[in-house]
Each structure stands twice: as structure tokens, then as C-alpha cells.
Amino acid sequence: QKEVEQDPGPLSVPEGAIVSLNCTYSNSAFQYFMWYRQYSRKGPELLMYTYSSGNKEDGRFTAQVDKSSKYISLFIRDSQPSDSATYLCAMEGLGQGAQKLVFGQGTRLTINP
Amino acid sequence: DVKVTQSSRYLVKRTGEKVFLECVQDMDHENMFWYRQDPGLGLRLIYFSYDVKMKEKGDIPEGYSVSREKKERFSLILESASTNQTSMYLCASRPGSGSIYGYTFGSGTRLTVV
């Protein structure tokens, strides 16, 4: 079983829709949770991060962490064609090996005009 | 802005060749990483380094080696390239562990081994 599971999609929605991207994980030591966005032929870029459980909002994006369920989500409101990309969740624990992140497979998202 | 620069965007090499992928970062980050990215498999860690001349194996180190002689440069070496090493290779760096210090990635090198 992978430490982090993410539905690879692809996911295709109309412009303006609310998008929900999700990851589940098995390692209860994970404390830091991130979302990366990767455009075609580019490297991933950090989009959002959260620490422990709770919500964090940044413009049209909301990151949500539920540690009791080992489940994290990224919501995109009023989705735009420019949001079309692959979204990767990533997480990290504390202690030994804490420098490296564990990534989900990535979900490929297309927003149709 | 932090920059991570990978020397080549596209490379085509022959089976058995020794291949060098170079990565340079300009923000004095301690930690550097090499990943490969394949459809359906996501990002897989090959090697990482937390200091000059220090290296640690990731999840899939077989067939690869690394070199970090200077803090800003981290090289990935394919000792004898094989077709199953055809992939997108991503270099990343970060200044330290903790939530605000995510990775900064380079743009990637798409390697084809024929």
C-alpha cells in the first residue's frame, strides 16, 4: 500500500465549477501537508501548505486537512481554464528523514471554457 | 525568486552511455533532491543530499549515482543508461524541514534512452 493515495483522474470540469481534489494517507506521523501545481512541461510549484488539521484559504483555493480521517483536500472555486494542470499532494512528518516529502501520484485537471 | 536550473530540457542518449544530469540552485539551500516522474507512478525519489558531499538513497537508487561537490550543484549520473530509465527527471531544493519550506523544482529534463 502506498503511503499517499491520490486519484490520478483525469478530471474534466466546465469553467466556473467548484473542483475538489483529494488525497488519503496512511502514516499518522505526517504533520505538514502541501499542494503543488504542475503545468505541462514544467516542474511542480508550491501552491498551498497547511500544518496539522484545519483549513487554509488563499483566494480561490482552500486546503483542508482532516488528520483523524487521514484525508486532505484542495478546493478550487470559480475554476478557470488557467487552472488546468496536474495537482500533486505532498506531505511530511517530523524527525528522521524529515527533509523529504512524500508525494501523491497527481491528479490531471482540465477546465473547459 | 529561488531558481533551480536543470542544464538540459531534452536529452536523447543511447543504451549503455554514461549520462550526467546537472542541477544548480541559487539560494544557498542545504537540501537537494532528484526525482523521476512517470505516468501512473508519480514522483519517485532517486537520491537526495542534505549537505555538500553527503548523499542518501531514495526509493529507487538502483542504476543511479549522485555527486554534490559544491552546495549549489547536485548531479545525477546514470552509470549505464537503459531504456527503462527513459523518464522526466526533476531536481528540487529546499532550505530545511518545516511547513513553509516546500521544494523548489527545476523545469525538468526529459530523457529518452534509445
CSV table of C-alpha atoms in Angstrom, one decimal:
chain,number,residue,atom,x,y,z
A,1,GLN,CA,0.0,0.0,0.0
A,2,LYS,CA,1.3,3.4,-0.9
A,3,GLU,CA,1.8,5.9,1.9
A,4,VAL,CA,-0.1,8.5,-0.1
A,5,GLU,CA,-3.0,7.8,-2.5
A,6,GLN,CA,-4.3,10.3,-5.0
A,7,ASP,CA,-6.9,9.7,-7.7
A,8,PRO,CA,-4.9,10.3,-11.0
A,9,GLY,CA,-8.0,11.3,-12.9
A,10,PRO,CA,-8.2,12.8,-15.4
A,11,LEU,CA,-10.8,15.2,-14.2
A,12,SER,CA,-12.6,17.5,-16.6
A,13,VAL,CA,-15.0,20.2,-15.5
A,14,PRO,CA,-16.6,23.3,-17.0
A,15,GLU,CA,-15.3,26.7,-16.3
A,16,GLY,CA,-16.7,28.2,-13.1
A,17,ALA,CA,-17.2,24.8,-11.4
A,18,ILE,CA,-16.0,24.0,-7.9
A,19,VAL,CA,-13.3,21.4,-8.1
A,20,SER,CA,-12.4,19.1,-5.2
A,21,LEU,CA,-9.1,17.2,-5.3
A,22,ASN,CA,-8.3,14.7,-2.6
A,23,CYS,CA,-5.5,12.5,-1.1
A,24,THR,CA,-5.6,9.9,1.6
A,25,TYR,CA,-2.5,8.8,3.6
A,26,SER,CA,-1.6,6.0,6.0
A,27,ASN,CA,1.3,7.5,8.0
A,28,SER,CA,-0.1,9.2,11.1
A,29,ALA,CA,3.3,10.9,11.6
A,30,PHE,CA,2.6,13.3,8.7
A,31,GLN,CA,2.3,16.9,10.1
A,32,TYR,CA,2.8,19.1,7.1
A,33,PHE,CA,0.6,19.0,4.0
A,34,MET,CA,1.2,20.7,0.7
A,35,TRP,CA,-0.3,21.0,-2.7
A,36,TYR,CA,1.8,21.5,-5.8
A,37,ARG,CA,0.6,22.6,-9.2
A,38,GLN,CA,2.4,21.4,-12.3
A,39,TYR,CA,1.7,22.8,-15.8
A,40,SER,CA,2.6,20.8,-18.8
A,41,ARG,CA,6.3,20.6,-19.5
A,42,LYS,CA,7.1,22.4,-16.3
A,43,GLY,CA,8.3,21.5,-12.8
A,44,PRO,CA,5.8,21.5,-9.9
A,45,GLU,CA,5.3,24.7,-8.0
A,46,LEU,CA,4.1,25.1,-4.4
A,47,LEU,CA,0.5,26.2,-4.3
A,48,MET,CA,-0.5,25.8,-0.7
A,49,TYR,CA,0.6,24.3,2.6
A,50,THR,CA,-1.1,23.6,5.9
A,51,TYR,CA,0.1,22.3,9.2
A,52,SER,CA,-1.9,19.7,11.1
A,53,SER,CA,-5.7,19.7,10.9
A,54,GLY,CA,-7.8,22.6,9.7
A,55,ASN,CA,-8.5,24.8,6.7
A,56,LYS,CA,-6.4,27.4,4.9
A,57,GLU,CA,-7.7,29.8,2.2
A,58,ASP,CA,-5.9,31.7,-0.4
A,59,GLY,CA,-8.0,33.4,-3.0
A,60,ARG,CA,-10.0,30.8,-4.9
A,61,PHE,CA,-8.1,27.9,-3.3
A,62,THR,CA,-8.9,26.2,0.0
A,63,ALA,CA,-6.8,23.5,1.5
A,64,GLN,CA,-8.4,21.2,4.1
A,65,VAL,CA,-6.7,18.6,6.4
A,66,ASP,CA,-8.6,16.1,8.5
A,67,LYS,CA,-5.9,14.2,10.4
A,68,SER,CA,-8.5,12.0,12.2
A,69,SER,CA,-9.5,10.6,8.8
A,70,LYS,CA,-6.0,10.9,7.2
A,71,TYR,CA,-7.6,12.8,4.4
A,72,ILE,CA,-6.7,16.1,2.7
A,73,SER,CA,-8.4,18.2,0.1
A,74,LEU,CA,-7.9,21.1,-2.2
A,75,PHE,CA,-10.9,23.1,-3.3
A,76,ILE,CA,-10.8,25.4,-6.3
A,77,ARG,CA,-13.7,27.9,-6.6
A,78,ASP,CA,-14.8,29.6,-9.8
A,79,SER,CA,-12.4,27.4,-11.7
A,80,GLN,CA,-10.6,29.0,-14.7
A,81,PRO,CA,-9.0,27.4,-17.8
A,82,SER,CA,-5.7,28.6,-16.4
A,83,ASP,CA,-6.2,26.2,-13.5
A,84,SER,CA,-5.8,23.3,-16.0
A,85,ALA,CA,-2.7,21.4,-14.7
A,86,THR,CA,-1.7,18.4,-12.7
A,87,TYR,CA,-2.1,18.8,-8.9
A,88,LEU,CA,0.1,16.8,-6.5
A,89,CYS,CA,-0.4,16.5,-2.8
A,90,ALA,CA,2.7,16.1,-0.7
A,91,MET,CA,3.3,15.6,3.0
A,92,GLU,CA,6.0,15.3,5.6
A,93,GLY,CA,6.5,14.1,9.1
A,94,LEU,CA,8.9,15.2,11.8
A,95,GLY,CA,12.1,13.5,12.8
A,96,GLN,CA,14.4,11.3,10.8
A,97,GLY,CA,14.1,11.8,7.0
A,98,ALA,CA,12.0,14.9,7.6
A,99,GLN,CA,13.8,16.7,4.7
A,100,LYS,CA,11.9,14.7,2.1
A,101,LEU,CA,8.3,15.0,1.0
A,102,VAL,CA,6.1,12.1,0.1
A,103,PHE,CA,4.0,12.8,-3.0
A,104,GLY,CA,0.7,11.5,-4.3
A,105,GLN,CA,0.5,10.4,-8.0
A,106,GLY,CA,-1.0,13.7,-9.1
A,107,THR,CA,-4.5,14.5,-10.5
A,108,ARG,CA,-4.7,15.8,-14.0
A,109,LEU,CA,-7.3,18.6,-14.1
A,110,THR,CA,-8.8,20.2,-17.2
A,111,ILE,CA,-11.1,23.2,-17.0
A,112,ASN,CA,-13.2,23.6,-20.2
A,113,PRO,CA,-14.1,27.1,-21.4
B,1,ASP,CA,12.9,34.3,-6.6
B,2,VAL,CA,14.7,31.0,-5.9
B,3,LYS,CA,15.8,29.4,-9.1
B,4,VAL,CA,16.6,25.7,-9.7
B,5,THR,CA,18.1,25.3,-13.1
B,6,GLN,CA,18.5,22.0,-14.9
B,7,SER,CA,21.0,22.0,-17.7
B,8,SER,CA,19.0,20.3,-20.4
B,9,ARG,CA,15.3,20.2,-21.2
B,10,TYR,CA,15.5,17.3,-23.5
B,11,LEU,CA,18.2,14.6,-23.9
B,12,VAL,CA,18.4,11.6,-26.2
B,13,LYS,CA,21.1,9.0,-25.2
B,14,ARG,CA,22.0,5.5,-26.3
B,15,THR,CA,21.7,2.4,-24.2
B,16,GLY,CA,24.9,1.9,-22.3
B,17,GLU,CA,26.0,5.5,-22.3
B,18,LYS,CA,27.0,7.3,-19.1
B,19,VAL,CA,24.7,10.2,-18.7
B,20,PHE,CA,25.1,13.3,-16.5
B,21,LEU,CA,22.1,15.4,-15.4
B,22,GLU,CA,23.1,18.7,-13.8
B,23,CYS,CA,21.1,20.9,-11.4
B,24,VAL,CA,22.1,24.2,-9.9
B,25,GLN,CA,20.3,26.3,-7.3
B,26,ASP,CA,21.0,29.9,-6.4
B,27,MET,CA,19.6,30.3,-2.9
B,28,ASP,CA,22.1,28.5,-0.7
B,29,HIS,CA,19.7,25.7,0.1
B,30,GLU,CA,21.1,22.8,2.1
B,31,ASN,CA,18.8,20.1,0.7
B,32,MET,CA,18.7,18.9,-2.9
B,33,PHE,CA,16.8,16.1,-4.5
B,34,TRP,CA,16.5,14.1,-7.7
B,35,TYR,CA,13.1,12.6,-8.7
B,36,ARG,CA,11.9,10.8,-11.7
B,37,GLN,CA,8.3,11.3,-12.8
B,38,ASP,CA,6.4,8.7,-14.8
B,39,PRO,CA,2.8,8.4,-15.8
B,40,GLY,CA,0.8,6.4,-13.3
B,41,LEU,CA,3.7,6.3,-10.9
B,42,GLY,CA,4.0,9.9,-9.8
B,43,LEU,CA,7.2,11.3,-8.4
B,44,ARG,CA,9.7,8.8,-7.1
B,45,LEU,CA,12.8,9.9,-5.1
B,46,ILE,CA,16.1,8.7,-6.5
B,47,TYR,CA,18.6,10.4,-4.2
B,48,PHE,CA,18.9,13.4,-2.0
B,49,SER,CA,21.6,15.3,-0.3
B,50,TYR,CA,21.4,17.4,2.9
B,51,ASP,CA,24.9,18.8,2.7
B,52,VAL,CA,28.0,19.0,0.5
B,53,LYS,CA,29.4,15.6,-0.2
B,54,MET,CA,26.5,14.0,1.7
B,55,LYS,CA,24.0,11.8,-0.1
B,56,GLU,CA,21.2,9.4,0.8
B,57,LYS,CA,19.4,6.9,-1.2
B,58,GLY,CA,15.8,7.4,-2.0
B,59,ASP,CA,13.2,4.9,-3.1
B,60,ILE,CA,14.7,3.9,-6.4
B,61,PRO,CA,18.5,4.4,-6.4
B,62,GLU,CA,19.5,1.4,-8.5
B,63,GLY,CA,21.3,2.3,-11.7
B,64,TYR,CA,21.9,5.9,-10.5
B,65,SER,CA,24.6,7.7,-8.5
B,66,VAL,CA,24.9,11.4,-7.5
B,67,SER,CA,27.6,13.9,-6.8
B,68,ARG,CA,27.5,17.1,-4.7
B,69,GLU,CA,30.9,18.7,-4.6
B,70,LYS,CA,29.5,22.2,-4.1
B,71,LYS,CA,26.5,23.4,-2.2
B,72,GLU,CA,24.7,24.8,-5.2
B,73,ARG,CA,25.2,21.9,-7.6
B,74,PHE,CA,23.7,18.4,-7.5
B,75,SER,CA,24.4,16.0,-10.3
B,76,LEU,CA,22.6,12.8,-11.2
B,77,ILE,CA,24.6,10.1,-13.0
B,78,LEU,CA,23.2,7.2,-15.0
B,79,GLU,CA,26.1,4.8,-15.0
B,80,SER,CA,25.0,2.8,-18.0
B,81,ALA,CA,21.7,4.1,-19.4
B,82,SER,CA,19.0,1.7,-20.1
B,83,THR,CA,15.6,2.1,-21.9
B,84,ASN,CA,13.7,1.8,-18.6
B,85,GLN,CA,15.4,5.0,-17.5
B,86,THR,CA,13.5,6.9,-20.1
B,87,SER,CA,11.6,9.4,-18.0
B,88,MET,CA,11.2,13.0,-16.8
B,89,TYR,CA,13.8,13.9,-14.2
B,90,LEU,CA,13.1,16.6,-11.7
B,91,CYS,CA,15.6,18.3,-9.5
B,92,ALA,CA,14.4,20.2,-6.3
B,93,SER,CA,15.9,22.1,-3.4
B,94,ARG,CA,14.8,23.3,0.0
B,95,PRO,CA,16.4,25.2,2.8
B,96,GLY,CA,15.2,23.0,5.7
B,97,SER,CA,12.3,20.9,7.0
B,98,GLY,CA,9.1,22.5,8.1
B,99,SER,CA,5.9,23.5,6.6
B,100,ILE,CA,6.9,26.8,4.9
B,101,TYR,CA,10.0,25.3,3.3
B,102,GLY,CA,8.5,23.4,0.4
B,103,TYR,CA,10.5,22.3,-2.5
B,104,THR,CA,11.5,24.5,-5.4
B,105,PHE,CA,11.6,22.4,-8.5
B,106,GLY,CA,13.5,22.9,-11.8
B,107,SER,CA,11.7,22.6,-15.1
B,108,GLY,CA,12.8,19.0,-15.6
B,109,THR,CA,14.9,17.1,-18.1
B,110,ARG,CA,13.0,14.7,-20.4
B,111,LEU,CA,15.5,11.9,-21.0
B,112,THR,CA,15.0,9.4,-23.8
B,113,VAL,CA,17.2,6.3,-23.9
B,114,VAL,CA,17.2,4.5,-27.3
